[in-house]
Short mmCIF file of C-alpha atoms in Angstrom, two decimals:
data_model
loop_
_atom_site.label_atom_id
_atom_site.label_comp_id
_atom_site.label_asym_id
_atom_site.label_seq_id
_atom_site.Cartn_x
_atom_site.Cartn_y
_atom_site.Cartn_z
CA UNK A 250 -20.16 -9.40 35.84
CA UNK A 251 -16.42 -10.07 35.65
CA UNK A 252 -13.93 -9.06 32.99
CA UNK A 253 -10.39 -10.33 32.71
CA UNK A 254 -9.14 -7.06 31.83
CA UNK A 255 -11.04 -4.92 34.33
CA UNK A 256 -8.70 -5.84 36.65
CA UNK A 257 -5.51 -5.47 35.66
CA UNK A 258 -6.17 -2.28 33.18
CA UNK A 259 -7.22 1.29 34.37
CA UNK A 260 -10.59 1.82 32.54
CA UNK A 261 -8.54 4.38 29.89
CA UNK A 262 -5.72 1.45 29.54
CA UNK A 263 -9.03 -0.40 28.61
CA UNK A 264 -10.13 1.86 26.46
CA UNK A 265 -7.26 2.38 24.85
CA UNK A 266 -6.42 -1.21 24.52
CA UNK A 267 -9.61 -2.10 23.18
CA UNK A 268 -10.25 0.37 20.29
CA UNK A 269 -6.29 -0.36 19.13
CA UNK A 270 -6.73 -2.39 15.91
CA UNK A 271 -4.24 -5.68 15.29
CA UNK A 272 -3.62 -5.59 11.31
CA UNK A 273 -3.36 -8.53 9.59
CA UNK A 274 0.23 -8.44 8.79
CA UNK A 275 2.49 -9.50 5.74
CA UNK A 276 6.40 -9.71 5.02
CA UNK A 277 7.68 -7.60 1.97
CA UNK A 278 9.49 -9.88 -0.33
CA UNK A 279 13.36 -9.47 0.16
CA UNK A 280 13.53 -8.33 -3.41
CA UNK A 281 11.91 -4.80 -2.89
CA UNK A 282 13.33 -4.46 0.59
CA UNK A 283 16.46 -2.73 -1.29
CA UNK A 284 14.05 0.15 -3.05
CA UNK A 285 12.58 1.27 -0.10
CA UNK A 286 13.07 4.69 1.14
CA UNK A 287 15.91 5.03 3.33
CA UNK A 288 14.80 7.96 4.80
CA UNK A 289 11.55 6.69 5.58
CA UNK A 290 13.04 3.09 6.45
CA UNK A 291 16.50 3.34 7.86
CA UNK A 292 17.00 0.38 9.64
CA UNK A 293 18.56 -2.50 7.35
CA UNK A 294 16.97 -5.33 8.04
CA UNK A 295 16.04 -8.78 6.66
CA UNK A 296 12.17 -8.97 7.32
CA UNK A 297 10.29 -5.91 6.66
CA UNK A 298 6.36 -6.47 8.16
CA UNK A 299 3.59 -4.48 6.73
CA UNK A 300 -0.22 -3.95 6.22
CA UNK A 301 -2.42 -3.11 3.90
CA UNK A 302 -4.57 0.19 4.45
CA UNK A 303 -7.74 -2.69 3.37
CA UNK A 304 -6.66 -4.50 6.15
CA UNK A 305 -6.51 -1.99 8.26
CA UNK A 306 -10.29 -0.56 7.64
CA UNK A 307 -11.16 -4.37 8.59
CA UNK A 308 -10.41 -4.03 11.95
CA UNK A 309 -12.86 -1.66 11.93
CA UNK A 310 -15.88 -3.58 10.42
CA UNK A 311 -17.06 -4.93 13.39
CA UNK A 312 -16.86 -2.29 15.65
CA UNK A 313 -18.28 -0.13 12.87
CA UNK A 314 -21.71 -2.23 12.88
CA UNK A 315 -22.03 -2.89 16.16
CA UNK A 316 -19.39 -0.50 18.09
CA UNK A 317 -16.18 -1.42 20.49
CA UNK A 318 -16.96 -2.69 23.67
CA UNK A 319 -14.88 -1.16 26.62
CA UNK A 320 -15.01 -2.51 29.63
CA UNK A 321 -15.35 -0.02 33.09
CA UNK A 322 -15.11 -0.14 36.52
CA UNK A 323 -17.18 2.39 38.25
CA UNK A 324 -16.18 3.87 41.56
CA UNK A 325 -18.43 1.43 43.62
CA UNK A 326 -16.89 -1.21 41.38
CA UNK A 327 -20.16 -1.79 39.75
CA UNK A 328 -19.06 -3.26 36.07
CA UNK A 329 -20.41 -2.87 32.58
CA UNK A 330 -19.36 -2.34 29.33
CA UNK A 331 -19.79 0.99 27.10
CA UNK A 332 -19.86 0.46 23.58
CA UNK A 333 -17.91 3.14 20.81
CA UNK A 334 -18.20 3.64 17.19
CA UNK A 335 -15.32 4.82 15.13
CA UNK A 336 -15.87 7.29 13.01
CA UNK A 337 -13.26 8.67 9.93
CA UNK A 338 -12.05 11.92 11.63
CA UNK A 339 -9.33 12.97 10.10
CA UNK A 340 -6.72 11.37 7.97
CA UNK A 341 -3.77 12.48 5.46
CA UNK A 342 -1.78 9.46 3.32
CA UNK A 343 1.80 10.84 2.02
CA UNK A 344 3.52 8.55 -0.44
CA UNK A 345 6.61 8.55 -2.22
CA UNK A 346 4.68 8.58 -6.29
CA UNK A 347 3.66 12.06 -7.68
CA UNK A 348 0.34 12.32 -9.06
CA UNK A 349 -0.55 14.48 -11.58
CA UNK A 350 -2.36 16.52 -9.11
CA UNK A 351 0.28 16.32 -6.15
CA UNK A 352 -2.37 17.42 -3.31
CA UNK A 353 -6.09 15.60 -3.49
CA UNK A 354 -8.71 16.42 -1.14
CA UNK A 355 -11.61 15.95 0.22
CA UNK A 356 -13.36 17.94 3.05
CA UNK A 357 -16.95 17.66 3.78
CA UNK A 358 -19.74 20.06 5.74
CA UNK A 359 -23.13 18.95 6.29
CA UNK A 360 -24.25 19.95 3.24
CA UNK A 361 -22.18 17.97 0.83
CA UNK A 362 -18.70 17.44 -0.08
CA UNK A 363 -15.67 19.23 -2.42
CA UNK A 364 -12.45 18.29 -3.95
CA UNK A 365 -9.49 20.86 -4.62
CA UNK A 366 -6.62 20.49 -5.98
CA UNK A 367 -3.16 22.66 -6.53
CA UNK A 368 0.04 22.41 -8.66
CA UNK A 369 3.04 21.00 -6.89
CA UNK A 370 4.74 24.35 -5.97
CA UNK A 371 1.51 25.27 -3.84
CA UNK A 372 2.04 21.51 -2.37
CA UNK A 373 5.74 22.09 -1.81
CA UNK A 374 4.78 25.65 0.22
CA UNK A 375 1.98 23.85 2.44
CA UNK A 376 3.73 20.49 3.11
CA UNK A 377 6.94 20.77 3.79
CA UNK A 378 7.94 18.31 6.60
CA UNK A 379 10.40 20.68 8.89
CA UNK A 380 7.26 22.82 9.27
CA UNK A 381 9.04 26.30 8.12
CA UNK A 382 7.13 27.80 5.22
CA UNK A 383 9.00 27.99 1.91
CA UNK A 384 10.68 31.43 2.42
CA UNK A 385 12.77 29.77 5.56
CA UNK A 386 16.41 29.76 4.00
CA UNK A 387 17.24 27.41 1.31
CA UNK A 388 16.49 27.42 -2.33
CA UNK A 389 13.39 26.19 -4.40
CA UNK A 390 14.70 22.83 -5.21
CA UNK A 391 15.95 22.80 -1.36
CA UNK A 392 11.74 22.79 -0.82
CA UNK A 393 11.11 20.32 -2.97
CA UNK A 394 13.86 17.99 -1.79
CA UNK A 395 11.82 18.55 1.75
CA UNK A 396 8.81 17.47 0.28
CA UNK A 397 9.47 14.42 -2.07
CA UNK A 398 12.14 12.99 -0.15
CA UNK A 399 10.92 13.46 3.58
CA UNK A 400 7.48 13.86 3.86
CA UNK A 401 6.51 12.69 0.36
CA UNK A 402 3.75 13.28 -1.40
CA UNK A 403 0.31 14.00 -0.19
CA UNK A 404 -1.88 11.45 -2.05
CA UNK A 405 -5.13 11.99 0.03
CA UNK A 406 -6.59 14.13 2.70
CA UNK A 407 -9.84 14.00 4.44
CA UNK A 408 -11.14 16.46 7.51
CA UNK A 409 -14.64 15.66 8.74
CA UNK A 410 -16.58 18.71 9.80
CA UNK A 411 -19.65 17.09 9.80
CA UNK A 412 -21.95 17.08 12.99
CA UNK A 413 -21.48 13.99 14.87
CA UNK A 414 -24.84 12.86 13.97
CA UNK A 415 -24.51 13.56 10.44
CA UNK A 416 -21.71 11.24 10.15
CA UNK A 417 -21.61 7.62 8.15
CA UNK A 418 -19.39 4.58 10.88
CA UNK A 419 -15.54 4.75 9.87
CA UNK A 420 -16.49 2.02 7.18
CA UNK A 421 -19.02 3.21 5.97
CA UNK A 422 -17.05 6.16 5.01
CA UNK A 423 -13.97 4.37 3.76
CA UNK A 424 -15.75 2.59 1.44
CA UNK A 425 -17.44 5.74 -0.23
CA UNK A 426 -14.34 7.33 -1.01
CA UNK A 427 -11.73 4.18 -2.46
CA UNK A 428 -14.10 4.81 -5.77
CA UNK A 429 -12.79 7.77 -6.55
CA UNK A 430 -9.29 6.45 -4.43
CA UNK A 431 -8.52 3.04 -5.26
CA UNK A 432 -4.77 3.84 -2.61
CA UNK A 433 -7.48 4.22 0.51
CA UNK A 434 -7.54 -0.19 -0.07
CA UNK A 435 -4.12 -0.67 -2.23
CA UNK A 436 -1.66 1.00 -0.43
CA UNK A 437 0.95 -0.69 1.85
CA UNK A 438 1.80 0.72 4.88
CA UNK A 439 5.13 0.40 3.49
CA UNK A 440 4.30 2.77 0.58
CA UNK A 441 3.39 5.88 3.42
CA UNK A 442 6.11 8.17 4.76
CA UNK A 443 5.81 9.05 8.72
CA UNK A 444 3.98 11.87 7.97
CA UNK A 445 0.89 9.41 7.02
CA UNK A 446 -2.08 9.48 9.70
CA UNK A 447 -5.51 9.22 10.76
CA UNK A 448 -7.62 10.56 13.69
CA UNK A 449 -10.64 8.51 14.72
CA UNK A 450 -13.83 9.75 16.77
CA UNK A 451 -15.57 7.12 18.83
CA UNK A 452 -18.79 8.04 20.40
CA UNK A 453 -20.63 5.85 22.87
CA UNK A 454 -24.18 4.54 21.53
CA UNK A 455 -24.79 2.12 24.89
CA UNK A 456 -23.88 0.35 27.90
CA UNK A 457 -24.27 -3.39 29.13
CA UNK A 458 -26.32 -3.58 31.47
CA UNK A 459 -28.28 -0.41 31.04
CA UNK A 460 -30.00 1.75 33.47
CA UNK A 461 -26.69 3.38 35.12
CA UNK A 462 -26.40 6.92 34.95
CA UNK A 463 -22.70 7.96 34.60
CA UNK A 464 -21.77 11.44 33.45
CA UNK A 465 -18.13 10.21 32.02
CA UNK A 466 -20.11 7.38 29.72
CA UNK A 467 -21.03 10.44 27.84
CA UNK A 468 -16.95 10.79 27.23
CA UNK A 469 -16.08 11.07 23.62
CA UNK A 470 -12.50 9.78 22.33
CA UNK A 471 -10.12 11.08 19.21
CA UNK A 472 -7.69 8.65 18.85
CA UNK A 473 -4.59 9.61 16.57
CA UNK A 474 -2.66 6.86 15.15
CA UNK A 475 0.40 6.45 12.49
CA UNK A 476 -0.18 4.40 8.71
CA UNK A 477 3.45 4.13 8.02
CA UNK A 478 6.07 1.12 8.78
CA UNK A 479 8.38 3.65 9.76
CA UNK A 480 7.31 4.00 13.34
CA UNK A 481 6.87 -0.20 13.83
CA UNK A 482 9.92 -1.13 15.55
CA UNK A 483 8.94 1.85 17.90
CA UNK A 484 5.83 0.23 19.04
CA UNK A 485 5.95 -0.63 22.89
CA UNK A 486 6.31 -4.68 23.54
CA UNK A 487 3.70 -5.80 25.53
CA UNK A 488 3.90 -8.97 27.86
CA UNK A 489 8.15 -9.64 27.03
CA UNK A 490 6.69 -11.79 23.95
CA UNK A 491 9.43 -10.10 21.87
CA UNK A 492 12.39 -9.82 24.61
CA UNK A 493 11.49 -13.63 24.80
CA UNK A 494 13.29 -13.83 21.52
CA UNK A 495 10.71 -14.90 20.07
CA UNK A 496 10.22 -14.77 15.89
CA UNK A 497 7.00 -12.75 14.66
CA UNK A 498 5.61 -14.96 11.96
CA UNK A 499 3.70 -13.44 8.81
CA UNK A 500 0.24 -12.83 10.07
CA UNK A 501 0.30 -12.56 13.64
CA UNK A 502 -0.32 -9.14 12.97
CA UNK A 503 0.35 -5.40 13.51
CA UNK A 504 -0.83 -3.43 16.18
CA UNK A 505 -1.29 0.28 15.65
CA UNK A 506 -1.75 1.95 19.09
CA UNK A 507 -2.62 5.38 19.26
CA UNK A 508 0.23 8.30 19.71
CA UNK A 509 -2.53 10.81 20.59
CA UNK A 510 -5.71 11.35 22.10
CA UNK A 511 -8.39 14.26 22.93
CA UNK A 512 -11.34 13.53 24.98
CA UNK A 513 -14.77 15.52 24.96
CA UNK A 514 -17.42 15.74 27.97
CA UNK A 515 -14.68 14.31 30.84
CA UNK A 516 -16.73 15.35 33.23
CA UNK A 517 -16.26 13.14 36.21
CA UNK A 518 -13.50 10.51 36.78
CA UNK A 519 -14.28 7.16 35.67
CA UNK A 520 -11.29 7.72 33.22
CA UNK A 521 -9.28 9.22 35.67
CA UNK A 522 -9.26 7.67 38.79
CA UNK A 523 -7.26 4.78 37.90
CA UNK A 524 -3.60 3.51 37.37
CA UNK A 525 -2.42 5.60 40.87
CA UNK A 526 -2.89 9.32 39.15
CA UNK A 527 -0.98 8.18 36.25
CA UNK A 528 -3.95 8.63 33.78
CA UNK A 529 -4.29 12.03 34.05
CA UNK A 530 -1.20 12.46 33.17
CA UNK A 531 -1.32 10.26 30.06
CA UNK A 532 -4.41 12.60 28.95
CA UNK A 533 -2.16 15.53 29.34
CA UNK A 534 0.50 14.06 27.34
CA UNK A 535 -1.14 11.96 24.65
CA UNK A 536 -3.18 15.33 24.22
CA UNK A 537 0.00 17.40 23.96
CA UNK A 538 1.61 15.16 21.41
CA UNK A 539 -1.44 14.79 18.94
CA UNK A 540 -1.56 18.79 19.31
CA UNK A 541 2.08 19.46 18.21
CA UNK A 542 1.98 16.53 15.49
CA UNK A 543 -1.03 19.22 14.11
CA UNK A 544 0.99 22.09 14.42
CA UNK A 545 4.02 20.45 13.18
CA UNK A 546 2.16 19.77 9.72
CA UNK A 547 0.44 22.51 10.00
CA UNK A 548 -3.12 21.26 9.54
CA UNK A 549 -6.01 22.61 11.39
CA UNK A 550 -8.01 19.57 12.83
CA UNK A 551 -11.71 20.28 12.94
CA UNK A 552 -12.68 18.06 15.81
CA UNK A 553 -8.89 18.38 17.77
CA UNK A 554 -9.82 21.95 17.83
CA UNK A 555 -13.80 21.19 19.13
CA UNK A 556 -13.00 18.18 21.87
CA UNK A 557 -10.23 20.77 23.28
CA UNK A 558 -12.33 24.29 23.02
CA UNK A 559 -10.30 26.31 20.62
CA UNK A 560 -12.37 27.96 18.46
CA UNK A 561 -11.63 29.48 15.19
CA UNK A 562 -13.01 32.55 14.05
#
């Protein structure tokens, strides 16, 4: 069995590469380019590209029903590929419109599910974006400048504590919740400040062909990954297509790699052994980054804090 891909990517480039969605991309009409948030979207620019969050969940369909297939090399260059489903780990949407109810959210155990709410001076404690808490110089309305201007307004939250085999696919779960939040399909990536972003758990179900025993296809992923526009012209170009000079055209798409990672029973090194040492390194780092993007918000991540062993009393 040959794979184009195989060859050229470490098997974590692979997996990385192959559980990145593209987005289905759109251009915002030149006449709302001028009310967009400045702070959120400095950059003056002509064509602003952005994505749906519907779109979005459709890249996940597929893999959803039938998982992501990942490519691997073993050590005695045996090939096959391992197969991942996404599940909804984590995710928090900030936007720039005040709700009534200025924090919504939804956590869920294994025995059901709660919402909770709180007043906007309890949000403007919690959430504000420089990661101080509310007492750290400035005034009252210096806190709520923090909040509604920089990291906006937190429209929806979601932390999974389920057991893994409790859980509903990524879709699945998506699709429960826009009834009671129509933004989880509406919303434009456009519409989220930076501080928008969702974790996703993949967890391997089977290999092609099967019969190999290989501790690391065990491995468990958390991917993190950004919602917002803001952090689009920061995305890596792959293969010179745009230091070609070439144009992006409406609907070639978006892709939304992801800025951190945590891995579970790692136990050999399949993952490891590639790209000259340089994956281990990327582990260390992409696991360092989604760690102090938690801190700096402040949020306690159920399944950061399980893939990496902290527990919480």
């Amino acid at each position: 069995m040959v794979f184009d891909t195989g060859l050229t990517r470490s098997n974590l480039d692979c997996f990385l590469h192959c559980t990145t969605p593209t987005v289905k991309s759109q251009f915002l009409p030149k006449s709302e380019i001028t009310s967009l948030n400045r702070l959120w979207h400095p950059s003056d620019t002509e064509n602003v590209e952005y994505f749906t969050l519907s779109d979005l969940w459709n890249c996940y369909d597929e893999w959803s029903a039938y998982g992501a297939g990942v490519p691997i090399v073993l050590n005695n260059y045996e090939t096959l590929v391992q197969y991942y489903v996404p599940y909804l780990s984590a995710v928090q949407i900030f936007t720039g419109n005040s709700p009534v109810n200025s924090l919504r959210e939804e956590t869920e155990s294994g025995d059901g599910e709660s919402d909770s709410s709180c007043d906007d001076s309890e949000s403007d404690k919690l959430w504000r974006w420089d990661g101080g808490s509310s007492e750290d110089g400035g005034s009252e309305q210096d806190s709520v400048w923090h909040v509604n201007n920089r990291l906006g307004y937190l429209y929806f939250q979601y932390f999974e504590t389920s057991t893994p085999y409790a859980r509903v696919p990524l879709v699945d779960k998506i699709n429960g919740l826009c009834g009671r939040f129509p933004g989880l399909m509406s919303l434009r990536s456009v519409d989220l400040s930076p501080a928008s972003w969702m974790a996703v758990a993949w967890y391997p179900i089977y290999h092609i062909p099967m019969g190999r025993t290989v501790k690391d296809l065990s491995t468990c992923f958390l991917t993190y990954h950004t919602l917002s526009s803001s952090f689009q012209d920061m995305e890596p170009e792959e293969d010179g297509v745009e230091g070609a000079g070439g144009k992006r055209k409406e609907g070639d798409g978006i892709s939304v790699p992801p800025f951190g990672l945590a891995t579970y029973k790692m136990q050999g090194d399949v993952w490891l052994s590639g790209d000259f040492g340089r994956d281990r390194e990327k582990v260390v780092s992409l696991s360092s980054v989604a760690d102090s993007w938690l801190k700096q918000l402040r949020v306690q991540h159920h399944d950061f804090n399980y893939f990496t062993g902290i527990r919480r009393g």
